[in-house]
Coordinates of C-alpha atoms in Angstrom, one line a residue:
Chain A
M130 CA 71.9 -121.6 194.4
R131 CA 74.8 -120.5 196.4
S132 CA 74.7 -123.5 198.9
V133 CA 75.3 -125.4 195.3
G134 CA 78.2 -123.2 194.3
S135 CA 79.9 -123.9 197.9
R136 CA 79.4 -127.9 197.2
L137 CA 81.4 -127.6 193.7
I138 CA 84.0 -126.0 195.8
V139 CA 84.1 -128.7 198.0
L140 CA 84.0 -131.0 195.1
A141 CA 86.9 -129.3 193.4
V142 CA 89.1 -129.3 196.7
L143 CA 88.6 -133.1 196.9
S144 CA 89.6 -133.7 193.6
I145 CA 92.4 -131.7 193.8
G146 CA 93.7 -133.3 197.1
L147 CA 93.0 -136.9 195.5
A148 CA 94.8 -135.8 192.3
A149 CA 97.6 -135.1 194.6
A150 CA 97.8 -138.3 197.1
T151 CA 97.4 -140.7 194.3
N152 CA 98.4 -141.0 190.6
A153 CA 95.6 -143.3 189.5
F154 CA 93.1 -140.8 190.5
L155 CA 93.7 -138.1 187.5
T156 CA 93.2 -140.4 184.7
V157 CA 90.7 -140.1 182.2
S158 CA 89.9 -143.9 182.6
N159 CA 89.6 -143.2 186.1
L160 CA 87.2 -139.9 186.0
L161 CA 85.1 -141.5 183.5
N162 CA 84.8 -144.3 185.8
V163 CA 83.8 -141.9 188.6
L164 CA 81.4 -140.3 186.0
R165 CA 79.5 -143.4 185.2
Q166 CA 79.3 -144.4 188.9
A167 CA 77.6 -140.7 189.6
S168 CA 75.5 -141.3 186.9
L169 CA 73.7 -144.8 187.8
T170 CA 73.2 -143.0 191.4
F171 CA 72.3 -139.9 189.8
L172 CA 69.5 -141.7 187.6
L173 CA 67.9 -143.3 190.8
A174 CA 68.4 -140.1 193.1
S175 CA 66.7 -137.9 190.3
G176 CA 63.2 -138.9 190.9
L177 CA 63.8 -139.2 194.5
T178 CA 64.8 -135.7 194.3
L179 CA 61.4 -134.4 193.0
T180 CA 59.2 -136.3 195.5
I181 CA 61.7 -134.8 198.6
V182 CA 61.3 -131.0 196.8
A183 CA 57.6 -131.5 197.0
A184 CA 58.1 -132.5 200.7
G185 CA 57.4 -136.4 200.1
L186 CA 59.9 -139.2 200.0
D187 CA 60.4 -142.7 198.1
L188 CA 62.2 -145.3 200.3
S189 CA 61.2 -148.1 197.5
V190 CA 63.4 -146.6 194.6
G191 CA 66.0 -149.4 195.5
A192 CA 63.0 -152.3 195.7
N193 CA 61.7 -150.9 192.5
V194 CA 64.9 -151.4 190.9
G195 CA 64.9 -154.5 192.0
L196 CA 61.5 -156.0 190.4
S197 CA 62.1 -153.8 187.7
A198 CA 65.2 -155.4 186.4
C199 CA 64.4 -158.7 187.3
L200 CA 61.3 -158.2 185.2
A201 CA 63.4 -156.6 182.3
A202 CA 66.1 -159.7 182.9
T203 CA 63.4 -162.7 182.0
V204 CA 61.6 -160.8 179.4
I205 CA 64.9 -160.4 177.4
K206 CA 65.8 -163.5 178.3
S207 CA 62.2 -165.2 177.5
T208 CA 61.3 -163.3 174.1
G209 CA 65.2 -162.4 173.1
S210 CA 64.1 -158.9 172.2
I211 CA 65.6 -155.8 173.8
A212 CA 62.9 -153.4 173.4
A213 CA 60.4 -155.5 175.1
G214 CA 62.8 -156.2 178.0
V215 CA 63.6 -152.4 178.5
A216 CA 60.0 -151.7 177.9
A217 CA 59.2 -153.9 180.8
G218 CA 61.3 -152.9 183.2
F219 CA 60.4 -149.4 182.6
V220 CA 56.6 -149.8 182.4
C221 CA 56.7 -151.8 185.7
G222 CA 58.5 -148.9 187.3
V223 CA 55.8 -146.6 185.9
V224 CA 53.4 -148.5 187.7
I225 CA 55.1 -149.1 191.1
G226 CA 55.1 -145.1 190.9
L227 CA 51.7 -144.6 190.4
L228 CA 51.0 -147.5 193.2
N229 CA 52.9 -145.1 195.4
G230 CA 51.1 -142.3 194.6
A231 CA 47.6 -143.8 194.9
L232 CA 48.6 -144.5 198.4
I233 CA 49.6 -141.1 199.1
T234 CA 46.9 -139.2 197.6
A235 CA 44.0 -141.1 197.5
L236 CA 44.5 -143.0 200.9
R237 CA 46.4 -140.6 202.4
L238 CA 49.1 -142.4 203.8
P239 CA 52.3 -140.7 204.8
P240 CA 54.6 -141.1 202.1
F241 CA 57.3 -142.4 204.5
I242 CA 54.5 -145.5 205.5
A243 CA 53.6 -145.6 202.0
T244 CA 56.7 -146.3 200.2
Y245 CA 58.4 -148.1 203.3
G246 CA 55.5 -150.8 202.6
M247 CA 55.9 -150.8 199.2
L248 CA 59.8 -151.5 199.7
W249 CA 58.6 -154.7 201.7
V250 CA 56.1 -155.5 199.5
L251 CA 58.4 -155.2 196.5
H252 CA 61.6 -156.9 197.9
G253 CA 59.0 -160.0 198.6
I254 CA 57.6 -160.0 195.2
T255 CA 60.9 -159.9 194.0
Y256 CA 62.4 -162.6 195.9
W257 CA 59.4 -164.8 195.1
Y258 CA 59.1 -164.1 191.2
M259 CA 63.2 -165.2 191.3
A260 CA 63.5 -167.6 193.5
G261 CA 66.9 -168.1 193.8
E262 CA 67.8 -167.6 190.7
T263 CA 70.2 -165.5 188.7
I264 CA 69.7 -164.5 185.2
H265 CA 73.2 -163.6 183.5
D266 CA 74.7 -163.0 180.0
F267 CA 72.7 -160.5 177.9
P268 CA 72.8 -159.4 174.1
Q269 CA 75.9 -157.5 173.6
G270 CA 73.4 -154.8 172.3
F271 CA 71.3 -154.9 175.6
R272 CA 74.8 -154.4 177.7
S273 CA 76.1 -151.2 175.5
I274 CA 73.3 -149.5 177.6
G275 CA 75.4 -149.6 180.8
S276 CA 78.6 -150.5 179.8
G277 CA 79.4 -149.2 176.3
Y278 CA 80.9 -146.4 175.0
L279 CA 80.1 -143.4 172.7
L280 CA 83.2 -141.4 171.0
G281 CA 84.9 -142.6 174.1
V282 CA 82.6 -141.5 176.9
P283 CA 80.1 -144.3 178.9
V284 CA 76.5 -144.5 177.5
P285 CA 75.3 -143.9 181.2
I286 CA 77.2 -140.5 181.6
Y287 CA 75.0 -139.2 178.2
L288 CA 72.1 -140.6 179.7
M289 CA 72.7 -138.6 183.1
A290 CA 73.3 -135.4 180.7
V291 CA 69.7 -136.1 179.0
A292 CA 67.9 -136.8 182.4
L293 CA 69.5 -133.3 184.1
A294 CA 68.7 -131.3 181.0
A295 CA 65.0 -132.6 180.8
G296 CA 64.5 -132.3 184.5
G297 CA 66.0 -129.2 184.6
L298 CA 63.9 -127.7 181.8
F299 CA 61.0 -129.4 183.5
T300 CA 61.9 -127.6 187.5
R301 CA 62.8 -124.4 186.4
Y302 CA 60.7 -123.6 182.6
T303 CA 57.5 -125.3 183.5
T304 CA 54.8 -124.3 185.5
Y305 CA 54.6 -128.0 186.8
G306 CA 58.1 -127.4 188.1
Y307 CA 57.1 -123.8 189.8
E308 CA 53.9 -126.1 191.2
L309 CA 56.4 -128.9 193.1
Y310 CA 58.4 -126.4 194.7
A311 CA 55.3 -124.4 195.8
V312 CA 53.5 -127.7 197.0
G313 CA 57.1 -128.7 198.7
A314 CA 57.1 -125.3 200.5
N315 CA 53.5 -125.0 202.0
G316 CA 51.3 -127.6 200.3
E317 CA 48.2 -125.7 202.2
A318 CA 49.4 -122.5 200.9
A319 CA 49.7 -124.6 197.1
R320 CA 46.2 -125.6 197.4
L321 CA 44.6 -122.5 197.9
S322 CA 46.4 -120.6 195.4
G323 CA 44.4 -123.5 192.9
V324 CA 47.5 -125.7 192.3
P325 CA 46.2 -129.3 191.9
V326 CA 48.6 -131.0 194.9
R327 CA 47.1 -134.3 194.3
A328 CA 47.8 -134.4 190.8
R329 CA 51.0 -132.8 191.0
L330 CA 52.0 -135.3 193.7
N331 CA 51.0 -138.3 191.7
L332 CA 53.2 -136.9 188.9
V333 CA 56.1 -136.6 191.2
Y334 CA 55.5 -140.4 192.5
M335 CA 55.1 -141.4 188.9
L336 CA 58.4 -139.7 187.5
S337 CA 60.3 -141.5 190.4
G338 CA 59.0 -144.5 189.3
A339 CA 60.0 -144.2 186.1
M340 CA 63.5 -143.0 186.9
A341 CA 64.0 -146.3 189.0
G342 CA 62.9 -148.1 186.2
L343 CA 65.3 -146.5 183.5
A344 CA 67.9 -147.4 186.5
A345 CA 67.1 -150.4 186.9
I346 CA 67.7 -151.1 183.1
V347 CA 71.1 -149.5 183.1
Y348 CA 72.3 -151.5 186.3
L349 CA 71.2 -154.8 184.5
A350 CA 73.0 -153.9 181.4
R351 CA 76.0 -152.8 183.6
L352 CA 76.2 -155.6 185.7
N353 CA 75.0 -158.0 183.0
S354 CA 73.1 -160.0 185.9
A355 CA 69.9 -160.1 187.7
E356 CA 69.4 -161.4 191.2
A357 CA 66.8 -161.0 193.4
D358 CA 68.9 -158.5 195.8
I359 CA 69.9 -156.4 193.1
G360 CA 68.7 -153.1 194.0
E361 CA 69.0 -153.4 198.1
P362 CA 72.3 -151.6 198.2
L363 CA 71.1 -148.3 196.3
T364 CA 68.4 -146.7 198.2
L365 CA 71.1 -145.5 201.1
P366 CA 73.5 -143.9 198.5
A367 CA 70.6 -142.4 196.2
I368 CA 69.0 -140.7 199.9
A369 CA 72.6 -139.7 200.5
A370 CA 73.4 -137.8 197.4
V371 CA 70.1 -136.1 197.4
L372 CA 70.8 -134.6 201.1
I373 CA 74.7 -134.0 200.3
G374 CA 73.5 -132.0 197.0
G375 CA 71.5 -129.6 199.5
T376 CA 67.4 -130.7 198.8
S377 CA 65.8 -130.2 202.3
L378 CA 63.8 -132.7 203.4
F379 CA 61.2 -129.9 204.4
G380 CA 60.4 -129.5 200.8
G381 CA 60.6 -127.0 198.5
V382 CA 64.2 -126.0 198.4
G383 CA 67.0 -127.8 196.3
G384 CA 66.6 -129.5 192.8
L385 CA 68.6 -132.2 190.6
F386 CA 71.9 -130.0 189.6
G387 CA 72.7 -129.9 193.3
T388 CA 72.1 -134.1 193.6
L389 CA 74.5 -134.2 190.3
V390 CA 77.1 -132.7 192.5
G391 CA 75.8 -134.8 195.9
A392 CA 76.0 -138.1 193.6
T393 CA 79.2 -136.8 192.4
T394 CA 81.1 -135.9 195.8
L395 CA 79.7 -139.4 196.9
T396 CA 81.1 -141.3 194.4
L397 CA 84.4 -139.1 194.3
V398 CA 85.1 -140.2 197.6
L399 CA 84.3 -143.8 198.1
N400 CA 86.7 -144.0 194.6
G401 CA 89.6 -141.9 196.4
M402 CA 89.0 -144.6 199.2
N403 CA 89.2 -147.3 196.8
L404 CA 92.7 -146.0 195.3
L405 CA 94.1 -145.4 198.7
A406 CA 93.3 -148.9 199.6
I407 CA 91.5 -148.0 202.5
N408 CA 89.3 -150.7 203.7
A409 CA 85.5 -150.7 202.4
N410 CA 84.3 -151.4 205.7
W411 CA 84.7 -147.6 206.3
Q412 CA 82.3 -146.7 203.5
P413 CA 79.1 -146.8 205.7
L414 CA 80.9 -144.3 208.2
V415 CA 82.0 -142.3 205.8
T416 CA 79.0 -141.8 203.8
G417 CA 76.9 -141.1 206.9
A418 CA 79.8 -138.5 208.2
I419 CA 79.4 -137.0 204.8
V420 CA 76.1 -136.5 205.0
L421 CA 75.9 -135.7 208.4
I422 CA 78.3 -132.5 207.5
A423 CA 76.4 -131.6 204.4
V424 CA 73.1 -130.8 205.7
G425 CA 74.7 -129.6 209.2
V426 CA 76.3 -126.8 207.5
D427 CA 73.4 -125.9 205.3
I428 CA 71.7 -125.7 208.5
A429 CA 73.8 -123.6 209.9
T430 CA 74.3 -121.2 207.4
R431 CA 71.0 -121.0 207.0
Q432 CA 70.2 -119.9 210.6
R433 CA 72.9 -117.5 210.7
M434 CA 71.4 -116.0 208.0
E435 CA 68.0 -115.8 209.2
S436 CA 69.5 -114.5 212.4
R437 CA 71.3 -111.8 210.4
A438 CA 68.1 -110.7 208.4
Chain B
M7 CA 43.0 -136.8 223.2
G8 CA 44.5 -136.5 226.6
N9 CA 47.6 -139.0 227.5
G10 CA 47.3 -139.5 231.1
A11 CA 44.9 -142.3 232.2
P12 CA 45.8 -144.8 229.8
F13 CA 43.3 -147.5 231.0
V14 CA 39.7 -146.0 231.2
P15 CA 37.8 -148.2 229.2
G16 CA 35.6 -145.6 227.0
R17 CA 38.6 -144.0 226.0
V18 CA 40.4 -147.4 225.5
F19 CA 38.1 -148.5 222.7
S20 CA 38.4 -145.1 220.8
K21 CA 42.2 -145.6 221.3
V22 CA 42.5 -149.1 220.1
P23 CA 44.4 -148.7 216.7
G24 CA 42.8 -150.8 213.9
V25 CA 45.8 -153.5 214.1
A26 CA 44.1 -155.0 217.2
Y27 CA 41.3 -156.1 215.0
L28 CA 43.9 -157.6 212.3
L29 CA 45.8 -159.1 215.8
V30 CA 42.5 -161.1 216.7
V31 CA 41.8 -162.3 213.0
L32 CA 45.3 -163.0 212.4
A33 CA 45.3 -164.9 215.6
V34 CA 41.9 -166.8 215.2
A35 CA 42.7 -167.6 211.5
F36 CA 46.4 -169.2 212.5
A37 CA 44.5 -170.9 215.1
I38 CA 41.9 -172.5 212.9
F39 CA 44.1 -173.5 209.9
E40 CA 47.6 -174.2 211.9
S41 CA 47.5 -176.7 214.7
R42 CA 51.1 -175.9 215.6
F43 CA 49.9 -172.0 216.2
A44 CA 48.0 -172.4 219.0
T45 CA 50.0 -174.1 221.4
V46 CA 51.9 -172.5 224.5
A47 CA 55.0 -173.2 223.4
N48 CA 54.6 -171.9 220.2
L49 CA 53.1 -168.6 221.9
L50 CA 56.3 -168.3 224.0
N51 CA 58.5 -168.6 221.0
V52 CA 56.0 -165.6 219.5
G53 CA 56.8 -163.7 222.8
V54 CA 60.9 -164.3 222.7
Q55 CA 61.0 -163.7 218.9
S56 CA 59.0 -160.3 219.5
S57 CA 61.3 -159.1 222.8
I58 CA 64.1 -157.4 221.2
L59 CA 61.5 -156.0 218.8
L60 CA 59.5 -154.4 221.7
L61 CA 63.2 -153.0 223.4
L62 CA 63.3 -150.9 219.9
A63 CA 59.6 -150.3 219.7
L64 CA 59.2 -148.8 223.4
P65 CA 61.7 -145.5 222.9
M66 CA 60.7 -145.4 219.2
T67 CA 57.5 -144.6 220.1
L68 CA 58.3 -141.8 222.5
I69 CA 60.6 -140.5 219.4
I70 CA 57.9 -140.7 217.0
M71 CA 55.9 -138.6 219.6
T72 CA 57.9 -136.1 219.4
E73 CA 57.6 -135.9 215.5
G74 CA 60.9 -137.7 215.3
L75 CA 62.7 -140.5 214.0
D76 CA 65.6 -143.0 214.8
L77 CA 66.9 -145.0 211.7
S78 CA 70.2 -145.5 213.7
M79 CA 68.7 -148.1 216.4
G80 CA 69.6 -151.3 214.4
A81 CA 73.2 -150.0 213.5
V82 CA 73.7 -149.2 217.3
L83 CA 71.9 -152.5 218.6
S84 CA 74.3 -154.6 216.2
L85 CA 77.2 -152.2 217.4
S86 CA 76.4 -153.1 220.8
T87 CA 76.4 -156.7 220.3
V88 CA 79.7 -156.2 219.2
V89 CA 81.3 -154.4 222.0
M90 CA 79.4 -156.7 224.5
A91 CA 80.7 -160.0 222.6
F92 CA 84.5 -158.6 222.7
A93 CA 84.3 -157.7 226.4
L94 CA 82.8 -161.1 227.3
V95 CA 85.7 -162.9 224.8
N96 CA 88.2 -160.6 227.1
G97 CA 86.9 -162.0 229.8
H98 CA 84.7 -159.4 231.6
S99 CA 81.6 -160.3 233.7
V100 CA 78.3 -160.2 232.2
V101 CA 77.3 -156.8 233.9
A102 CA 80.3 -155.3 232.7
A103 CA 79.7 -156.3 229.2
V104 CA 76.1 -155.4 229.4
A105 CA 77.3 -152.1 230.8
R106 CA 80.0 -151.3 228.0
G107 CA 77.0 -152.2 225.1
A108 CA 74.3 -150.1 226.6
F109 CA 77.1 -147.1 227.3
V110 CA 77.8 -147.3 223.6
G111 CA 74.1 -147.4 223.1
L112 CA 73.6 -144.4 225.3
A113 CA 76.5 -142.3 223.7
F114 CA 75.0 -142.6 219.9
G115 CA 71.8 -141.7 221.5
A116 CA 73.2 -138.8 223.5
G117 CA 74.9 -138.2 219.9
N118 CA 71.7 -138.3 217.9
G119 CA 69.5 -136.1 220.2
L120 CA 72.7 -133.2 220.0
L121 CA 72.4 -133.6 216.2
V122 CA 68.6 -133.1 216.0
V123 CA 68.0 -130.7 219.1
V124 CA 71.1 -128.5 219.1
G125 CA 72.3 -129.0 215.4
R126 CA 68.7 -128.7 214.2
I127 CA 69.3 -131.1 211.8
P128 CA 66.2 -132.9 210.7
P129 CA 66.0 -136.4 212.8
F130 CA 65.5 -138.4 209.5
V131 CA 69.0 -136.9 208.5
A132 CA 70.9 -136.8 211.7
T133 CA 70.0 -140.6 212.5
L134 CA 70.8 -141.9 208.9
G135 CA 74.3 -140.0 209.3
T136 CA 74.6 -142.0 212.8
L137 CA 73.4 -145.3 211.4
G138 CA 76.5 -145.4 208.8
I139 CA 78.7 -144.1 211.5
A140 CA 77.6 -147.0 214.1
Q141 CA 77.6 -149.7 211.0
G142 CA 80.9 -148.3 209.8
I143 CA 82.3 -148.8 213.6
A144 CA 81.3 -152.1 213.8
L145 CA 82.5 -153.5 210.4
V146 CA 85.6 -152.1 210.7
A147 CA 86.1 -153.3 214.5
T148 CA 85.6 -156.8 213.8
D149 CA 86.2 -156.7 209.8
G150 CA 83.0 -158.0 209.0
Q151 CA 83.0 -161.4 211.0
S152 CA 81.2 -162.3 213.8
V153 CA 82.8 -162.1 217.3
V154 CA 82.5 -165.6 218.6
G155 CA 84.1 -167.3 221.9
V156 CA 81.4 -165.2 224.3
G157 CA 81.5 -168.4 226.7
A158 CA 78.6 -169.7 228.3
R159 CA 77.3 -167.3 231.2
L160 CA 75.6 -165.0 228.8
P161 CA 73.7 -167.8 226.7
A162 CA 72.9 -169.5 230.0
L163 CA 71.1 -166.3 231.0
Y164 CA 69.6 -165.9 227.7
R165 CA 68.0 -169.4 228.2
A166 CA 67.3 -169.4 231.9
T167 CA 63.3 -169.3 232.5
W168 CA 61.8 -167.9 235.6
L169 CA 58.6 -169.8 236.6
G170 CA 58.5 -171.1 233.3
V171 CA 58.4 -167.3 231.8
P172 CA 61.8 -167.0 229.4
F173 CA 64.4 -164.3 230.2
S174 CA 63.8 -162.5 227.4
I175 CA 60.0 -162.1 228.0
A176 CA 60.9 -161.1 231.3
V177 CA 63.1 -158.6 230.2
A178 CA 60.8 -157.4 227.7
T179 CA 57.9 -157.1 230.4
A180 CA 60.1 -155.1 232.6
A181 CA 61.0 -152.7 229.5
Y182 CA 57.1 -152.2 229.2
L183 CA 56.7 -151.2 232.8
V184 CA 59.7 -148.7 233.0
F185 CA 58.5 -147.3 229.8
H186 CA 54.7 -146.9 230.6
T187 CA 55.8 -145.5 234.1
L188 CA 58.0 -142.8 232.2
L189 CA 55.4 -142.1 229.7
Y190 CA 52.2 -141.9 232.1
H191 CA 53.5 -141.0 235.5
T192 CA 56.5 -138.9 235.0
R193 CA 57.0 -135.1 234.1
F194 CA 59.1 -136.5 231.9
G195 CA 56.3 -138.4 230.3
T196 CA 54.3 -135.1 230.4
Y197 CA 56.4 -132.9 228.1
V198 CA 57.0 -136.0 225.5
P199 CA 53.8 -135.2 223.1
A200 CA 54.5 -131.8 223.4
L201 CA 58.2 -131.6 222.3
G202 CA 57.7 -132.3 218.8
G203 CA 54.1 -130.3 218.4
N204 CA 54.7 -127.0 220.5
P205 CA 58.1 -127.2 222.4
D206 CA 58.0 -123.1 222.6
A207 CA 55.2 -123.4 224.9
L208 CA 57.1 -126.0 227.2
V209 CA 59.7 -123.1 227.0
L210 CA 57.6 -120.6 227.9
A211 CA 56.3 -122.5 230.7
G212 CA 59.9 -122.6 231.9
V213 CA 60.5 -126.4 231.1
R214 CA 64.0 -127.1 229.8
A215 CA 62.2 -128.6 226.3
K216 CA 65.8 -128.8 225.3
T217 CA 67.3 -131.3 227.4
Y218 CA 64.2 -133.4 227.8
H219 CA 64.1 -133.6 224.1
M220 CA 67.5 -134.9 223.5
A221 CA 67.0 -137.4 226.8
V222 CA 64.2 -138.9 224.4
Y223 CA 67.2 -139.8 221.5
A224 CA 69.7 -140.4 224.5
L225 CA 67.0 -143.3 226.1
G226 CA 66.5 -144.6 222.9
G227 CA 69.9 -145.3 222.0
L228 CA 70.3 -146.4 225.6
T229 CA 67.5 -149.2 225.2
A230 CA 69.1 -150.1 222.1
G231 CA 72.4 -150.8 223.4
F232 CA 70.7 -152.8 226.2
A233 CA 68.8 -154.9 223.8
A234 CA 71.7 -156.2 222.6
L235 CA 71.8 -158.1 226.1
L236 CA 69.1 -160.5 224.2
L237 CA 70.3 -160.5 220.7
T238 CA 74.1 -161.4 221.8
G239 CA 72.5 -164.1 223.8
R240 CA 70.3 -165.8 221.1
M241 CA 73.0 -165.6 218.6
N242 CA 75.7 -166.5 220.7
S243 CA 78.1 -164.0 219.5
G244 CA 78.3 -160.5 218.1
H245 CA 77.3 -159.7 214.7
P246 CA 78.2 -155.9 212.9
I247 CA 75.1 -156.2 210.8
A248 CA 73.1 -158.6 213.2
A249 CA 70.0 -156.2 213.5
I250 CA 70.4 -153.7 210.2
G251 CA 67.1 -152.7 209.4
M252 CA 65.2 -153.8 212.3
E253 CA 64.6 -150.1 213.1
F254 CA 62.1 -150.2 210.4
D255 CA 60.5 -153.3 211.9
A256 CA 60.2 -151.0 215.1
I257 CA 58.7 -148.2 212.9
A258 CA 56.3 -150.3 211.3
A259 CA 55.5 -151.8 214.9
V260 CA 54.6 -148.1 216.5
I261 CA 52.7 -146.7 213.6
V262 CA 50.2 -149.5 213.1
G263 CA 49.9 -149.7 216.7
G264 CA 48.2 -146.0 216.2
T265 CA 51.1 -143.8 217.0
S266 CA 50.6 -140.6 214.5
F267 CA 54.2 -139.1 212.6
E268 CA 52.2 -135.8 212.8
R269 CA 49.6 -135.4 216.1
G270 CA 52.3 -136.4 218.7
N271 CA 49.6 -138.7 220.3
G272 CA 50.9 -142.0 220.9
W273 CA 49.8 -144.9 222.7
L274 CA 52.4 -147.2 224.4
P275 CA 49.9 -150.4 224.5
G276 CA 49.1 -150.3 220.9
T277 CA 52.9 -150.3 220.4
V278 CA 52.8 -153.7 222.8
L279 CA 49.8 -154.8 220.0
G280 CA 51.9 -153.8 216.8
V281 CA 54.8 -155.4 217.9
L282 CA 52.7 -158.8 218.6
T283 CA 51.0 -158.6 215.5
V284 CA 54.3 -158.6 213.1
G285 CA 55.6 -161.2 215.4
I286 CA 52.4 -163.2 215.0
L287 CA 52.3 -162.7 211.5
K288 CA 56.0 -163.6 210.9
N289 CA 55.2 -166.8 213.2
G290 CA 52.1 -167.9 211.6
V291 CA 53.4 -167.7 207.9
D292 CA 56.2 -169.8 208.9
L293 CA 54.2 -172.6 210.5
M294 CA 52.1 -172.5 207.2
E295 CA 55.3 -172.6 205.1
V296 CA 54.9 -169.9 203.1
P297 CA 57.9 -169.0 201.1
S298 CA 60.3 -166.7 203.4
S299 CA 59.8 -164.0 200.3
L300 CA 56.3 -163.8 200.7
Q301 CA 56.4 -163.5 204.7
V302 CA 58.6 -160.3 203.8
A303 CA 55.8 -158.9 201.8
S304 CA 53.3 -159.5 204.2
I305 CA 54.8 -157.0 206.6
G306 CA 54.8 -154.4 203.9
L307 CA 51.0 -155.0 203.3
L308 CA 50.5 -155.2 207.5
V309 CA 51.8 -151.6 207.5
I310 CA 49.5 -150.4 204.6
V311 CA 46.3 -152.3 205.8
A312 CA 46.3 -151.3 209.7
L313 CA 46.7 -147.6 208.5
L314 CA 43.9 -147.8 205.7
V315 CA 41.9 -149.6 208.8
D316 CA 42.7 -146.5 211.2
Q317 CA 41.9 -143.9 208.2
L318 CA 38.9 -145.3 207.6
R319 CA 37.7 -145.2 211.1
G320 CA 38.5 -142.1 211.1
R321 CA 36.8 -141.0 208.5
L322 CA 33.7 -142.7 209.7
R323 CA 34.1 -141.1 212.8
G324 CA 34.8 -137.7 211.6
R325 CA 31.3 -138.4 210.1
A326 CA 29.1 -139.3 212.9

C-alpha cells in the first residue's frame, strides 16, 4: 500500500506539472477524456493483474480483444440484436480464458508459452475470420457503451468503477482473493496448505479472458468499427499499466488499485505529450522509460527495506 | 543432465526435443503434397529466411538458459538497421556501417545486462522497457519512415554466394559455430546454466558471476545488432519497425528446440531445429497457398504442440 501511496504522489505531481504547462489540460472535458482512456486500459489490465498476482501471465489479452470484438461486431450486424452481440463477445473472451487455463493447469505449459501461443492462434483466426473486411456503424444504443455519457460522465468510467469495486471486494474480502495471493507468493506452500491451486489458476485465467471480452465490447462501441488488428496495440500498454501500478511479476504482490493508478499515469503522460504537441513517435520510448523507473524504484526501495530489517 | 559433449549418441537421443519429430513430419508431408517444396532452390530459400531468426535465437538460448529473457531484440535489430542505413547513406563503408549497427546493439545488450544483474529488475520488465526505448529512438530518428539510398555495396554483399552457399546462410553457420564453441568449449559456457539456477554457488566458487551474467545479455544485443547486416541487405534499406515481434519467433524457436525456461538446461542444436521448423512451416504453408492469416496461427499451434510432445515424453520417461 505504501508503494501505491508514492505512486499517487507521482500522479499528483504529474498533473500539477501538466496543468502548469498547458491550459488545455485542466479542463473537465480533457480530464474526463483521460479517465475514459484510462478506463479502457484498466478494464483490459485488471484481469491481467490477477493472473500476474497469481505468478502467471496472460499475453493473449490483446488478441482476445481482437477476436471477441470482431465476433461481437458480426453478431450485431447479422442479428441486429445488441444483447446477442455483447453476449457473443463476452462469451468468446471467457472461452479463450478457459482454454488458457486448460493449457496451463491441465497440460502444464508455462503461462508465458501457453498465452503467447494463444496470441498467435487468435491473431490468425481473427484475420482469417475477417478476411480483410472492416465492419462499422453500429446502432446508437451499442455505441453508447463506449462513447455515451451518464450524468455528464462517460459510460466506460462507470464500468471501470464497477470492475474496481467488484475486483477489490473479490481480492480483499473473499477467500478466493487471499488464495490467489497465496498461490502467487508460493504455489507449493499454498498447495500444501490445502489451496486448490489448479482451480484457482483456472478461475484467474477465465477472469482475465472475461475482462478482455468486456474490454472488447467497450473498445468496439468506442471505435464504432471492427478490423482484424483492433486488439494488437493494446497488449503492451495493458502490461505496462500493471507493472507501473506496482504488481510484481514474481507474484503475490500488487493489486487492482495499483493497476488503476498505473493506467491513469500512463494515459496522463501520453495525453500530456499530445497536448504539448510532442511527436507521437516518442511514446514507446516514454512508456518504456516509465516502466523501468517505476519497477526500478520499487525494487531499490524493497532492497533497502530488506537490508535494514 | 550435463552440458558438455553434446554429440555422444545415446545422450543426444534423450535430448532430441519433440520438435525434431515435427520437423521430419512436416518436411515429409510438404515434400509429398507440394512438388515445389523439396527443391534445392526452395530449401536454400528456407535457409536464407531462417538465418536472421537463427542469429536472434542463438543468444536467446543462452539468455533463457540463465532463466532470463530478452524482449528487446526485435526492436534493437530494427534500430540497428536504421543506424546501418544512415551510415551507408552518409557514405561510410559497409564495415563501418556494420560496426555502428553492432555497437548500438552491444550498448542496448549491456544496458539490459545492467538493469537485470545490477538493478535486479526482472528480465521481462527490463527488456520490455528497453524495447520501448529502442523502438522510440528508431521512430524518432526516422520519423517512422524507411531509410533508403543505402547504395549497392551492402545489397550486393547480401546477394553474394560462396560455392553456391548464399551469404546469409554462411553468416548464420559461422554464428552457430561461434556460439557452439562459446557454450560448449569455454569457461563462459560452463557458467551459463548456473547463472540462472545457482549464481551464489558460482560466487562461492570465486567466479565473477555478475560480469558473466551481464556478458550474456551484452552478447544478445551485439548479435541482434550484427543481424541488421542481413536484414538491411535483404530490405535494401533501414526500417524502424522492420523486426518488431521477431524476438517472439526467436523465443518460440528456442522453446520448441528443447531449452526450458525453468531448469537452466538448454541445447544449442535444438535451437537450430526449432528455427528450421519455424522456417519450414512458414515456407510450406506459403507454398500450399494457405491464407497468411492461418500461417500466423500455425506458429502458435507449433509452440503448443511441440511443448506438449515434450511433456508427454517427459511423463513417459518419468514412469519408465
